mmCIF file of C-alpha atoms in Angstrom:
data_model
loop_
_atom_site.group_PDB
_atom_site.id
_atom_site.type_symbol
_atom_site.label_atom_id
_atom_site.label_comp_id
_atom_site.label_asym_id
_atom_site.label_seq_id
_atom_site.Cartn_x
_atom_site.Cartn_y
_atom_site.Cartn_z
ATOM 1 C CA UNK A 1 -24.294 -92.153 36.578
ATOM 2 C CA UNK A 2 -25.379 -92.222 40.365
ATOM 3 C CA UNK A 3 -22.429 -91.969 41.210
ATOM 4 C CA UNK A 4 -21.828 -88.731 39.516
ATOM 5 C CA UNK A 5 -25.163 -87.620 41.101
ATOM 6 C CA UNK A 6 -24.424 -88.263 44.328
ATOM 7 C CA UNK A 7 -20.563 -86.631 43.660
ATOM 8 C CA UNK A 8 -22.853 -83.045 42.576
ATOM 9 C CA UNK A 9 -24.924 -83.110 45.861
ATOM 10 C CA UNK A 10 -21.445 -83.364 47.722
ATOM 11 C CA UNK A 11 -20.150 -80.383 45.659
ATOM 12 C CA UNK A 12 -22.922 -78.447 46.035
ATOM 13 C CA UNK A 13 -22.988 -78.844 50.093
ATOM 14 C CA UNK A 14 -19.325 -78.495 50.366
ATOM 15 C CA UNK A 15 -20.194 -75.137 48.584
ATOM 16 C CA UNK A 16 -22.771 -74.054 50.700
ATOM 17 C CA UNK A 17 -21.014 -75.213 53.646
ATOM 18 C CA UNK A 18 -17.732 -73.177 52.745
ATOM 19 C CA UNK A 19 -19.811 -70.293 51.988
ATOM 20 C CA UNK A 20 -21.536 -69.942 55.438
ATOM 21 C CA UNK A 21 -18.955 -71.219 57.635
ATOM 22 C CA UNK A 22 -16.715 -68.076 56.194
ATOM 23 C CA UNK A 23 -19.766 -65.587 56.366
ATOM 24 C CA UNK A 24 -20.167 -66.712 60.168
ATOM 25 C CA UNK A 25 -16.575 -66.396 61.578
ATOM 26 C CA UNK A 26 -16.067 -62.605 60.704
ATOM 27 C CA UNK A 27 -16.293 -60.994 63.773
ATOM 28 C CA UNK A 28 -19.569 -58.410 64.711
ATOM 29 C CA UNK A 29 -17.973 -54.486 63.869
ATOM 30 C CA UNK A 30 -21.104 -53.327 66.281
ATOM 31 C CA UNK A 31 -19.460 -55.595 69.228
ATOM 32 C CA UNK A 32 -18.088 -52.064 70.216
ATOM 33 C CA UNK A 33 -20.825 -49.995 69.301
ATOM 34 C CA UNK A 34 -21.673 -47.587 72.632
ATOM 35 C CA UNK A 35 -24.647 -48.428 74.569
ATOM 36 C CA UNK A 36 -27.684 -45.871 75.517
ATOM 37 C CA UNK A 37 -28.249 -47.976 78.793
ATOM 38 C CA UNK A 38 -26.156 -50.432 80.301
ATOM 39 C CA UNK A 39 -28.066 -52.578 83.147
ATOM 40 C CA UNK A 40 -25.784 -51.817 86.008
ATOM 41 C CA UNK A 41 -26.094 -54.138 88.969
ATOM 42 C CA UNK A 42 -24.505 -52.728 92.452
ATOM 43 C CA UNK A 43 -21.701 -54.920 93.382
ATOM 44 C CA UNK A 44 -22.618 -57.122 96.292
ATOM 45 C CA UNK A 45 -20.664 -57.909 99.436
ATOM 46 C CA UNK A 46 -20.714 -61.716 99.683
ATOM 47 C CA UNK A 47 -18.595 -64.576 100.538
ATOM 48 C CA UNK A 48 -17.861 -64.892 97.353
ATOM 49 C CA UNK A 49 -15.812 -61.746 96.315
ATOM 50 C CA UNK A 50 -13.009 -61.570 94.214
ATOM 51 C CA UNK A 51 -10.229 -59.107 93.566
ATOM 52 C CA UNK A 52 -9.497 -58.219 90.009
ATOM 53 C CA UNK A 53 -6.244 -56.035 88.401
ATOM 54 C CA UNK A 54 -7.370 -53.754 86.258
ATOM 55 C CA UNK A 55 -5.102 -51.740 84.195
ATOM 56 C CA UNK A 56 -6.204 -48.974 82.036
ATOM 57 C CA UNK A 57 -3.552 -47.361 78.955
ATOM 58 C CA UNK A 58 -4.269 -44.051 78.418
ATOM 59 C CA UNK A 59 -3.278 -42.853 74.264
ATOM 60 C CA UNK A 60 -0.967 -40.861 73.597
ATOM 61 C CA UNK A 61 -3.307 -38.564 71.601
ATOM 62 C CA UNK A 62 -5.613 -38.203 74.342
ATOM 63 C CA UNK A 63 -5.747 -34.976 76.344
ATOM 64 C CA UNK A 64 -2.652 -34.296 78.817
ATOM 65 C CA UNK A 65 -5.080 -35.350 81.437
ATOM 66 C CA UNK A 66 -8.599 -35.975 82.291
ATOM 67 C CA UNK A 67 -10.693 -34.901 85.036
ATOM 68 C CA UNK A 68 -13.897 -36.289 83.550
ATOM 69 C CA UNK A 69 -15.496 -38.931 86.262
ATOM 70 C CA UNK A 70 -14.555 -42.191 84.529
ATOM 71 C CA UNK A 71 -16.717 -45.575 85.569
ATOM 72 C CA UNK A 72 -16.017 -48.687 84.534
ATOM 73 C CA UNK A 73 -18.275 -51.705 84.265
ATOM 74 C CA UNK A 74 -17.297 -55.753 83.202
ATOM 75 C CA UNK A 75 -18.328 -59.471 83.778
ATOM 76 C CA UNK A 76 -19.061 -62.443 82.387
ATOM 77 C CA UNK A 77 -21.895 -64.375 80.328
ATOM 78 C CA UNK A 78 -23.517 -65.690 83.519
ATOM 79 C CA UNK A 79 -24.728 -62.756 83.828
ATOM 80 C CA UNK A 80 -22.160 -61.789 86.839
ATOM 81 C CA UNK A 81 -20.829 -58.182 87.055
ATOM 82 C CA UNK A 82 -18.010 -55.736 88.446
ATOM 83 C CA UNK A 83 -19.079 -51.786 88.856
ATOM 84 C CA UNK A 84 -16.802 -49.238 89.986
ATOM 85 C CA UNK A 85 -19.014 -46.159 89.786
ATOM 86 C CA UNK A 86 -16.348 -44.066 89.778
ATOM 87 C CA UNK A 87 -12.474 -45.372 89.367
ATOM 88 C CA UNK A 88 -10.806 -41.871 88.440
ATOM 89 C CA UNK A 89 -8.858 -39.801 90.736
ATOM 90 C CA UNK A 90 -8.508 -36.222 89.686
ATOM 91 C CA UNK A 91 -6.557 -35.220 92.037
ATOM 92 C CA UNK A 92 -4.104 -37.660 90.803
ATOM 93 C CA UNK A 93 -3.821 -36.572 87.378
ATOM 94 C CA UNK A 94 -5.211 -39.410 86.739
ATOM 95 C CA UNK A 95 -5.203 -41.073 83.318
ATOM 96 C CA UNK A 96 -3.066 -38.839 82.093
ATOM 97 C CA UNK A 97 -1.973 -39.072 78.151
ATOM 98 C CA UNK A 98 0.845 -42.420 77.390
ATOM 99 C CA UNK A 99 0.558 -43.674 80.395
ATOM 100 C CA UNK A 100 -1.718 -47.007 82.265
ATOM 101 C CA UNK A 101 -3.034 -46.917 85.625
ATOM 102 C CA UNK A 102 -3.895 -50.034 87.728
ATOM 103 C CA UNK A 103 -6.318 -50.390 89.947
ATOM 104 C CA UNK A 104 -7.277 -53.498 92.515
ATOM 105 C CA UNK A 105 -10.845 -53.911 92.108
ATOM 106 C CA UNK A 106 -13.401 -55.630 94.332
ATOM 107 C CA UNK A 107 -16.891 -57.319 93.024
ATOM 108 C CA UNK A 108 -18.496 -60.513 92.933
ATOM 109 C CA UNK A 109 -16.455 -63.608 91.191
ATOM 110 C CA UNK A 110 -17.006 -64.016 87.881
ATOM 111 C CA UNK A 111 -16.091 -66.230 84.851
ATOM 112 C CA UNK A 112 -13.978 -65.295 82.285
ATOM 113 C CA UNK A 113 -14.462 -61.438 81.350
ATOM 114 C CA UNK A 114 -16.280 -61.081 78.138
ATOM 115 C CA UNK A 115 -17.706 -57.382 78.474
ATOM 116 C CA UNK A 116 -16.380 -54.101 79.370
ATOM 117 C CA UNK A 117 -17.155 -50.851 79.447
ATOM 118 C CA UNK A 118 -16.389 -47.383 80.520
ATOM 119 C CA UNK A 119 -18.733 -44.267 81.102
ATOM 120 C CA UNK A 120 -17.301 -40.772 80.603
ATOM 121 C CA UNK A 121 -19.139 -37.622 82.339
ATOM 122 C CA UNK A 122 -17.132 -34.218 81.934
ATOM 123 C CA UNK A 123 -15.581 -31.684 79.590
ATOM 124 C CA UNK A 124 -11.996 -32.821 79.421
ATOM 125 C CA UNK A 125 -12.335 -35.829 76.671
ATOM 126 C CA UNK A 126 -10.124 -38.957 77.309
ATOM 127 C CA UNK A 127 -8.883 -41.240 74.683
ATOM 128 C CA UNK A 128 -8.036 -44.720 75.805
ATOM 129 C CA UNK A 129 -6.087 -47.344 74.292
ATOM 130 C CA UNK A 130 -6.291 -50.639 76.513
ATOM 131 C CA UNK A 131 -8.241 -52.158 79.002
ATOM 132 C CA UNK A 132 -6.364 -55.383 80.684
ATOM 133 C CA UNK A 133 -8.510 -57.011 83.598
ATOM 134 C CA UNK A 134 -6.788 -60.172 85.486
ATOM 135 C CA UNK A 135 -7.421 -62.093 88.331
ATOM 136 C CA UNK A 136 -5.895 -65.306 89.399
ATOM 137 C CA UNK A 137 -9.129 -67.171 89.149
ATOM 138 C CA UNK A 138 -10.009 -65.987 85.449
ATOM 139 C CA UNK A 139 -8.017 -65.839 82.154
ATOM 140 C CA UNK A 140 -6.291 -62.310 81.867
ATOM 141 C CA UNK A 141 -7.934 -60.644 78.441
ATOM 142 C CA UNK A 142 -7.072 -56.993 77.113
ATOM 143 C CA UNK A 143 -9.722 -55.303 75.303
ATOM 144 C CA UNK A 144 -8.037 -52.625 72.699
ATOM 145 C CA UNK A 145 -9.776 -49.593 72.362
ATOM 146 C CA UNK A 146 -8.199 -47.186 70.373
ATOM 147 C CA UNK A 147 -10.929 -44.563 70.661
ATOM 148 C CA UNK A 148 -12.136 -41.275 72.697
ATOM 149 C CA UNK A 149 -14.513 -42.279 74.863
ATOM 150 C CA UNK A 150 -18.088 -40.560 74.104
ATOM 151 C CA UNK A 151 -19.672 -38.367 77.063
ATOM 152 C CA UNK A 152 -22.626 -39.628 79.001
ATOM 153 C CA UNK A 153 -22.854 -42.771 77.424
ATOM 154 C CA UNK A 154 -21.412 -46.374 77.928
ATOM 155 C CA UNK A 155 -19.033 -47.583 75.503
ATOM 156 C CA UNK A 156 -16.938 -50.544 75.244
ATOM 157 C CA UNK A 157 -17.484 -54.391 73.990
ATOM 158 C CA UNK A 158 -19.264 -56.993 74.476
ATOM 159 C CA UNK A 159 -18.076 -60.668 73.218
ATOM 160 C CA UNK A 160 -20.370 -62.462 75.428
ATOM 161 C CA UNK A 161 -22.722 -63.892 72.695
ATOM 162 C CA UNK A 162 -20.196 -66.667 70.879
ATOM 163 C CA UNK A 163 -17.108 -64.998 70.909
ATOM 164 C CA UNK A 164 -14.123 -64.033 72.066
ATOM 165 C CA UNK A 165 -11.544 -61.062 72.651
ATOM 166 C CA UNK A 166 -10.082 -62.573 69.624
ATOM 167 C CA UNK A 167 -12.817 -62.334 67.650
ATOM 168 C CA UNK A 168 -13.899 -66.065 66.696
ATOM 169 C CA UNK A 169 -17.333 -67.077 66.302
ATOM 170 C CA UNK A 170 -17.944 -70.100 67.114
ATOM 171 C CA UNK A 171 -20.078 -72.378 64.344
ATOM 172 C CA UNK A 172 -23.330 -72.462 64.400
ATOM 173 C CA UNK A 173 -25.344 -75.494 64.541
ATOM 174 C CA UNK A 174 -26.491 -74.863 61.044
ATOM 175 C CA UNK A 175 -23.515 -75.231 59.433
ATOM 176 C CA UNK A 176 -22.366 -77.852 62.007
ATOM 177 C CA UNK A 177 -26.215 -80.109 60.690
ATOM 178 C CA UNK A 178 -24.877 -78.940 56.863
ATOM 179 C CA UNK A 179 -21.593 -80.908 57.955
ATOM 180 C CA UNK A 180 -22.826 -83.566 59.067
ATOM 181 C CA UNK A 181 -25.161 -84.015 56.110
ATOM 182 C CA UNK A 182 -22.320 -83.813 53.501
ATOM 183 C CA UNK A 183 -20.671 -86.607 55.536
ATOM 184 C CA UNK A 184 -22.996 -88.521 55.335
ATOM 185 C CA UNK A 185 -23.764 -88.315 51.918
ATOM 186 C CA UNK A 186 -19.933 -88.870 51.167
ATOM 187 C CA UNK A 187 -20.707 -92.232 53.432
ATOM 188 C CA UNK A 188 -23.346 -93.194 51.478
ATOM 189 C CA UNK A 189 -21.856 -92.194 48.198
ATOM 190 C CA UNK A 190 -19.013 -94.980 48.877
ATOM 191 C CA UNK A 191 -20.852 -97.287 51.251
ATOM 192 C CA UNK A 192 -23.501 -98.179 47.683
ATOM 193 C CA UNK A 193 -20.910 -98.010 44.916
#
């Protein structure tokens, strides 16, 4: 009879442990939501600069070409950030519809890249697929965008809070603690009986 007890409670927190761990894991849709002010710190000259590739894939349903002033902003979660006020070239053509532009960027080091985004300011509209920043002291990570970029505003993603580019979240320590718990009652359950 305990031991049929003891086998419920086990069912019931493997339950509620299944249940939250796969509520959890599905990644945040407003991750790429576009931001009404993005905290932009001036990139500072120091010892400690790095050099980043950044490589930029236009669609192929975007405009033929843009002249809109593009700016681009990343870093990591430390807090550490890259800001090129102003990385188009419209004298170039410059972005121009199926095609990816790379650019050598210089800011302070960072940690793996976890944010990015791009401001838009003109009349010309730009639709971007891709956003690929390396370095050789960070792990390369593409962010896919797949969307017009908005005017006057910041868009782009941010996986800095517990996930990642590939969009895992990592556990929680509630449902790690509800783990736990259910192991330990599955212990005790054959440890008495």
């Amino acid at each position: 009879m305990v031991r049929l007890v003891f086998f419920h409670i086990f069912l019931a927190l493997f339950s509620l442990i299944i249940f939250h761990a796969s509520s959890s894991s599905v990644p945040s849709s407003e991750s790429n939501l576009p931001l009404l002010a993005l905290k932009i710190k001036p990139n500072q000259t120091t010892a400690s600069s790095c050099t980043f590739r950044v490589q930029i894939t236009t669609s192929c349903s975007s405009v033929k070409y843009t002249r809109d002033q593009i700016s681009l902003s990343f870093g990591d979660a430390y807090g550490n950030q890259v800001y090129v006020p102003r990385i188009d070239n419209p004298s170039s053509r410059a972005f121009e519809a199926c095609s990816t532009d790379t650019y050598d960027v210089t800011g302070p080091c960072t940690y793996d890249v976890c944010y990015v985004y791009l401001y838009r300011r003109g009349n010309d509209g730009w639709k971007v697929n891709s956003v690929r920043i390396s370095s050789p002291y960070i792990r390369t990570v593409t962010f896919k965008y797949n969307s017009w970029i908005q005017n006057n505003v910041w868009f782009g993603f941010n996986y800095c809070n517990g996930s990642s580019s590939r969009g895992y979240n990592k556990p929680p320590l509630s449902t790690l603690i509800m783990t736990l718990v259910a192991v330990l009652f599955f212990a005790l359950e054959w440890c008495l009986f």
